[in-house]
C-alpha atoms as an extended CHARMM CRD file, in Angstrom:
* protein
*
       130  EXT
         1         1  MET       CA           -175.0120000000      -75.7180000000       13.4660000000  PROA      1               0.0000000000
         2         2  THR       CA           -176.6680000000      -72.5250000000       12.3460000000  PROA      2               0.0000000000
         3         3  GLU       CA           -179.9590000000      -72.3240000000       10.4820000000  PROA      3               0.0000000000
         4         4  PRO       CA           -180.1310000000      -73.1980000000        6.7850000000  PROA      4               0.0000000000
         5         5  ILE       CA           -180.7250000000      -70.2390000000        4.4550000000  PROA      5               0.0000000000
         6         6  ALA       CA           -182.1390000000      -69.9570000000        0.9160000000  PROA      6               0.0000000000
         7         7  ARG       CA           -179.6080000000      -68.7220000000       -1.6790000000  PROA      7               0.0000000000
         8         8  PRO       CA           -179.9630000000      -68.0830000000       -5.4030000000  PROA      8               0.0000000000
         9         9  VAL       CA           -178.7040000000      -71.0370000000       -7.4570000000  PROA      9               0.0000000000
        10        10  SER       CA           -176.3390000000      -68.6390000000       -9.2770000000  PROA      10              0.0000000000
        11        11  GLN       CA           -174.3580000000      -68.4570000000       -5.9960000000  PROA      11              0.0000000000
        12        12  LEU       CA           -173.9680000000      -72.2120000000       -5.5420000000  PROA      12              0.0000000000
        13        13  ARG       CA           -170.4230000000      -73.5750000000       -5.5910000000  PROA      13              0.0000000000
        14        14  ALA       CA           -168.9130000000      -77.0260000000       -5.4070000000  PROA      14              0.0000000000
        15        15  GLY       CA           -168.6130000000      -78.0200000000       -1.7360000000  PROA      15              0.0000000000
        16        16  ASP       CA           -171.8970000000      -76.4000000000       -0.6530000000  PROA      16              0.0000000000
        17        17  LEU       CA           -174.3500000000      -78.4290000000        1.3380000000  PROA      17              0.0000000000
        18        18  ILE       CA           -177.9010000000      -78.0780000000        0.0320000000  PROA      18              0.0000000000
        19        19  ALA       CA           -181.4040000000      -79.4240000000        0.6230000000  PROA      19              0.0000000000
        20        20  PRO       CA           -183.1810000000      -79.0600000000       -2.7480000000  PROA      20              0.0000000000
        21        21  ASP       CA           -186.3830000000      -80.8650000000       -1.8260000000  PROA      21              0.0000000000
        22        22  ASP       CA           -188.8740000000      -80.5430000000        0.9860000000  PROA      22              0.0000000000
        23        23  GLU       CA           -188.0230000000      -83.8900000000        2.5600000000  PROA      23              0.0000000000
        24        24  GLY       CA           -184.8550000000      -82.2720000000        3.8580000000  PROA      24              0.0000000000
        25        25  THR       CA           -182.1940000000      -84.7020000000        2.5340000000  PROA      25              0.0000000000
        26        26  VAL       CA           -178.9020000000      -82.8050000000        2.5850000000  PROA      26              0.0000000000
        27        27  TYR       CA           -176.5520000000      -83.2010000000       -0.4090000000  PROA      27              0.0000000000
        28        28  VAL       CA           -172.9910000000      -82.1280000000       -1.1930000000  PROA      28              0.0000000000
        29        29  VAL       CA           -172.6280000000      -80.2370000000       -4.4600000000  PROA      29              0.0000000000
        30        30  CYS       CA           -169.6690000000      -82.1200000000       -5.9100000000  PROA      30              0.0000000000
        31        31  ALA       CA           -169.5570000000      -80.6210000000       -9.4010000000  PROA      31              0.0000000000
        32        32  VAL       CA           -171.1040000000      -77.6480000000      -11.2520000000  PROA      32              0.0000000000
        33        33  SER       CA           -171.2190000000      -77.9810000000      -15.0380000000  PROA      33              0.0000000000
        34        34  GLN       CA           -170.7070000000      -74.3170000000      -15.9430000000  PROA      34              0.0000000000
        35        35  PRO       CA           -170.7060000000      -70.9070000000      -14.2000000000  PROA      35              0.0000000000
        36        36  VAL       CA           -173.9540000000      -69.6380000000      -15.8240000000  PROA      36              0.0000000000
        37        37  GLY       CA           -176.4400000000      -70.6010000000      -18.4790000000  PROA      37              0.0000000000
        38        38  THR       CA           -179.6280000000      -72.5210000000      -19.0960000000  PROA      38              0.0000000000
        39        39  SER       CA           -177.9920000000      -75.9530000000      -19.1110000000  PROA      39              0.0000000000
        40        40  ARG       CA           -176.1690000000      -75.4620000000      -15.8150000000  PROA      40              0.0000000000
        41        41  ARG       CA           -176.2660000000      -78.6590000000      -13.7440000000  PROA      41              0.0000000000
        42        42  ALA       CA           -175.0580000000      -79.7870000000      -10.3230000000  PROA      42              0.0000000000
        43        43  GLU       CA           -173.9470000000      -83.2850000000       -9.4250000000  PROA      43              0.0000000000
        44        44  LEU       CA           -174.9250000000      -84.2420000000       -5.8480000000  PROA      44              0.0000000000
        45        45  VAL       CA           -174.0280000000      -86.8960000000       -3.3190000000  PROA      45              0.0000000000
        46        46  ASP       CA           -175.8330000000      -87.6160000000       -0.0120000000  PROA      46              0.0000000000
        47        47  ALA       CA           -174.0690000000      -85.6060000000        2.7150000000  PROA      47              0.0000000000
        48        48  ARG       CA           -174.8170000000      -88.2520000000        5.3790000000  PROA      48              0.0000000000
        49        49  THR       CA           -173.8040000000      -91.4660000000        3.6290000000  PROA      49              0.0000000000
        50        50  GLY       CA           -171.6520000000      -90.4110000000        0.6620000000  PROA      50              0.0000000000
        51        51  GLU       CA           -174.0060000000      -92.3500000000       -1.6490000000  PROA      51              0.0000000000
        52        52  ALA       CA           -174.1660000000      -91.0510000000       -5.1950000000  PROA      52              0.0000000000
        53        53  GLY       CA           -177.1440000000      -88.8140000000       -5.4770000000  PROA      53              0.0000000000
        54        54  ARG       CA           -178.4040000000      -87.2850000000       -8.6580000000  PROA      54              0.0000000000
        55        55  CYS       CA           -177.8660000000      -84.5830000000      -11.1520000000  PROA      55              0.0000000000
        56        56  VAL       CA           -180.1480000000      -81.4940000000      -10.9530000000  PROA      56              0.0000000000
        57        57  ARG       CA           -180.7620000000      -78.6460000000      -13.3550000000  PROA      57              0.0000000000
        58        58  LEU       CA           -180.0920000000      -75.4940000000      -11.4040000000  PROA      58              0.0000000000
        59        59  GLN       CA           -182.2940000000      -73.1920000000      -13.4500000000  PROA      59              0.0000000000
        60        60  LEU       CA           -185.4070000000      -75.0490000000      -12.2110000000  PROA      60              0.0000000000
        61        61  HSD       CA           -185.0760000000      -73.2730000000       -8.8650000000  PROA      61              0.0000000000
        62        62  ASP       CA           -184.9930000000      -69.5810000000       -8.0840000000  PROA      62              0.0000000000
        63        63  ALA       CA           -183.3380000000      -70.4050000000       -4.7710000000  PROA      63              0.0000000000
        64        64  VAL       CA           -182.1850000000      -73.4970000000       -2.9070000000  PROA      64              0.0000000000
        65        65  LEU       CA           -181.8720000000      -74.1530000000        0.8200000000  PROA      65              0.0000000000
        66        66  THR       CA           -178.1940000000      -74.2150000000        1.8330000000  PROA      66              0.0000000000
        67        67  VAL       CA           -176.9320000000      -75.8380000000        4.9830000000  PROA      67              0.0000000000
        68        68  PRO       CA           -173.9160000000      -74.4790000000        6.8790000000  PROA      68              0.0000000000
        69        69  GLY       CA           -170.7820000000      -76.5780000000        6.8430000000  PROA      69              0.0000000000
        70        70  ARG       CA           -168.1520000000      -77.9150000000        4.4550000000  PROA      70              0.0000000000
        71        71  ALA       CA           -167.7220000000      -81.1820000000        2.6270000000  PROA      71              0.0000000000
        72        72  GLN       CA           -164.8630000000      -83.5650000000        3.3660000000  PROA      72              0.0000000000
        73        73  TRP       CA           -163.4220000000      -86.8050000000        2.0260000000  PROA      73              0.0000000000
        74        74  VAL       CA           -163.5470000000      -89.7870000000        4.4050000000  PROA      74              0.0000000000
        75        75  VAL       CA           -161.9750000000      -93.1850000000        3.9450000000  PROA      75              0.0000000000
        76        76  VAL       CA           -164.2410000000      -95.8400000000        5.3960000000  PROA      76              0.0000000000
        77        77  ALA       CA           -163.0110000000      -99.4110000000        6.0130000000  PROA      77              0.0000000000
        78        78  GLY       CA           -165.5140000000     -102.1380000000        5.1400000000  PROA      78              0.0000000000
        79        79  GLY       CA           -164.0820000000     -105.5750000000        5.8230000000  PROA      79              0.0000000000
        80        80  GLU       CA           -161.1360000000     -106.1400000000        3.4370000000  PROA      80              0.0000000000
        81        81  ALA       CA           -161.8690000000     -103.1200000000        1.2340000000  PROA      81              0.0000000000
        82        82  SER       CA           -161.9530000000      -99.4000000000        1.9180000000  PROA      82              0.0000000000
        83        83  GLU       CA           -164.0220000000      -96.7730000000        0.2380000000  PROA      83              0.0000000000
        84        84  SER       CA           -163.6170000000      -93.0160000000       -0.2340000000  PROA      84              0.0000000000
        85        85  LEU       CA           -166.7420000000      -91.0330000000        0.4280000000  PROA      85              0.0000000000
        86        86  LEU       CA           -167.5640000000      -87.3900000000        0.0140000000  PROA      86              0.0000000000
        87        87  VAL       CA           -169.7120000000      -86.2550000000        2.9560000000  PROA      87              0.0000000000
        88        88  GLY       CA           -170.7010000000      -83.1620000000        4.8870000000  PROA      88              0.0000000000
        89        89  ALA       CA           -168.2750000000      -82.3930000000        7.6960000000  PROA      89              0.0000000000
        90        90  ASP       CA           -171.0640000000      -82.3140000000       10.2950000000  PROA      90              0.0000000000
        91        91  PHE       CA           -172.5800000000      -85.6270000000        9.1500000000  PROA      91              0.0000000000
        92        92  HSD       CA           -171.4740000000      -89.1840000000        9.7270000000  PROA      92              0.0000000000
        93        93  ALA       CA           -170.9080000000      -91.8530000000        7.1000000000  PROA      93              0.0000000000
        94        94  GLY       CA           -171.5080000000      -95.1230000000        8.9190000000  PROA      94              0.0000000000
        95        95  ASP       CA           -169.9870000000      -96.1970000000       12.2060000000  PROA      95              0.0000000000
        96        96  GLU       CA           -167.4240000000      -93.8170000000       13.6640000000  PROA      96              0.0000000000
        97        97  ARG       CA           -165.0190000000      -96.7520000000       14.3090000000  PROA      97              0.0000000000
        98        98  HSD       CA           -164.6240000000      -97.2560000000       10.5650000000  PROA      98              0.0000000000
        99        99  HSD       CA           -163.3770000000      -93.7460000000        9.7190000000  PROA      99              0.0000000000
       100       100  LEU       CA           -159.6890000000      -94.0810000000        9.1100000000  PROA      100             0.0000000000
       101       101  THR       CA           -158.5800000000      -90.8710000000        7.4430000000  PROA      101             0.0000000000
       102       102  THR       CA           -160.2470000000      -87.5210000000        6.7190000000  PROA      102             0.0000000000
       103       103  TRP       CA           -159.1430000000      -85.2060000000        3.9170000000  PROA      103             0.0000000000
       104       104  ASP       CA           -159.9940000000      -81.6060000000        3.3030000000  PROA      104             0.0000000000
       105       105  VAL       CA           -161.7870000000      -80.6280000000        0.1050000000  PROA      105             0.0000000000
       106       106  GLU       CA           -160.3250000000      -78.4110000000       -2.5960000000  PROA      106             0.0000000000
       107       107  ILE       CA           -162.1650000000      -76.9010000000       -5.5850000000  PROA      107             0.0000000000
       108       108  ASP       CA           -160.7730000000      -77.5360000000       -9.0360000000  PROA      108             0.0000000000
       109       109  LEU       CA           -162.0520000000      -74.7150000000      -11.2340000000  PROA      109             0.0000000000
       110       110  LEU       CA           -160.8890000000      -76.4320000000      -14.4330000000  PROA      110             0.0000000000
       111       111  GLY       CA           -162.0360000000      -79.9260000000      -13.5640000000  PROA      111             0.0000000000
       112       112  ARG       CA           -163.8890000000      -82.2620000000      -15.8940000000  PROA      112             0.0000000000
       113       113  PRO       CA           -166.6980000000      -83.1910000000      -16.3430000000  PROA      113             0.0000000000
       114       114  GLY       CA           -167.6730000000      -80.2190000000      -14.2010000000  PROA      114             0.0000000000
       115       115  TRP       CA           -166.5450000000      -76.6650000000      -14.6630000000  PROA      115             0.0000000000
       116       116  GLU       CA           -166.0090000000      -76.7180000000      -10.9490000000  PROA      116             0.0000000000
       117       117  GLN       CA           -165.6430000000      -79.9290000000       -8.9350000000  PROA      117             0.0000000000
       118       118  LEU       CA           -164.2960000000      -81.1980000000       -5.6640000000  PROA      118             0.0000000000
       119       119  ARG       CA           -161.0900000000      -83.1490000000       -5.1450000000  PROA      119             0.0000000000
       120       120  ARG       CA           -159.0330000000      -84.2420000000       -2.2170000000  PROA      120             0.0000000000
       121       121  GLY       CA           -157.0300000000      -81.5960000000       -0.3920000000  PROA      121             0.0000000000
       122       122  PRO       CA           -154.5640000000      -81.8330000000        2.5050000000  PROA      122             0.0000000000
       123       123  ARG       CA           -154.9020000000      -84.5560000000        5.1700000000  PROA      123             0.0000000000
       124       124  LEU       CA           -156.8350000000      -83.5020000000        8.2720000000  PROA      124             0.0000000000
       125       125  GLU       CA           -156.1390000000      -86.3560000000       10.7050000000  PROA      125             0.0000000000
       126       126  ALA       CA           -153.8110000000      -89.3460000000       10.9440000000  PROA      126             0.0000000000
       127       127  ALA       CA           -155.0580000000      -92.8770000000       10.2180000000  PROA      127             0.0000000000
       128       128  ARG       CA           -156.5570000000      -94.6090000000       13.2520000000  PROA      128             0.0000000000
       129       129  ALA       CA           -156.8710000000      -98.3130000000       13.9490000000  PROA      129             0.0000000000
       130       130  ALA       CA           -160.3910000000      -99.5970000000       13.2980000000  PROA      130             0.0000000000
């Protein structure tokens, strides 16, 4: 993995991996509310666990630390149920044995509630037995 770099928030897109705070937690930008403006917001999820993160106002930062890599959808089996998580491609959501299917990420420019948000794309690997 290459080094993280600071980029202006005006360049952020859905699917980017960012670390907005000093503690270094990496988040996936899963939706951007509008292309520009003072009320522009980004919805985030934790890139390691897929746990719902928070919503941040992008104009509060001149720049944000971006981490190389792409987001992906992962289906994780948990007992009788399965769960779809959005995580960073270079991160792991739980035990590797529980990853059944991985899906690429596409950007929907007309999505709601975001102006730009992530959705499932084409399948990357076949389902594996847990």
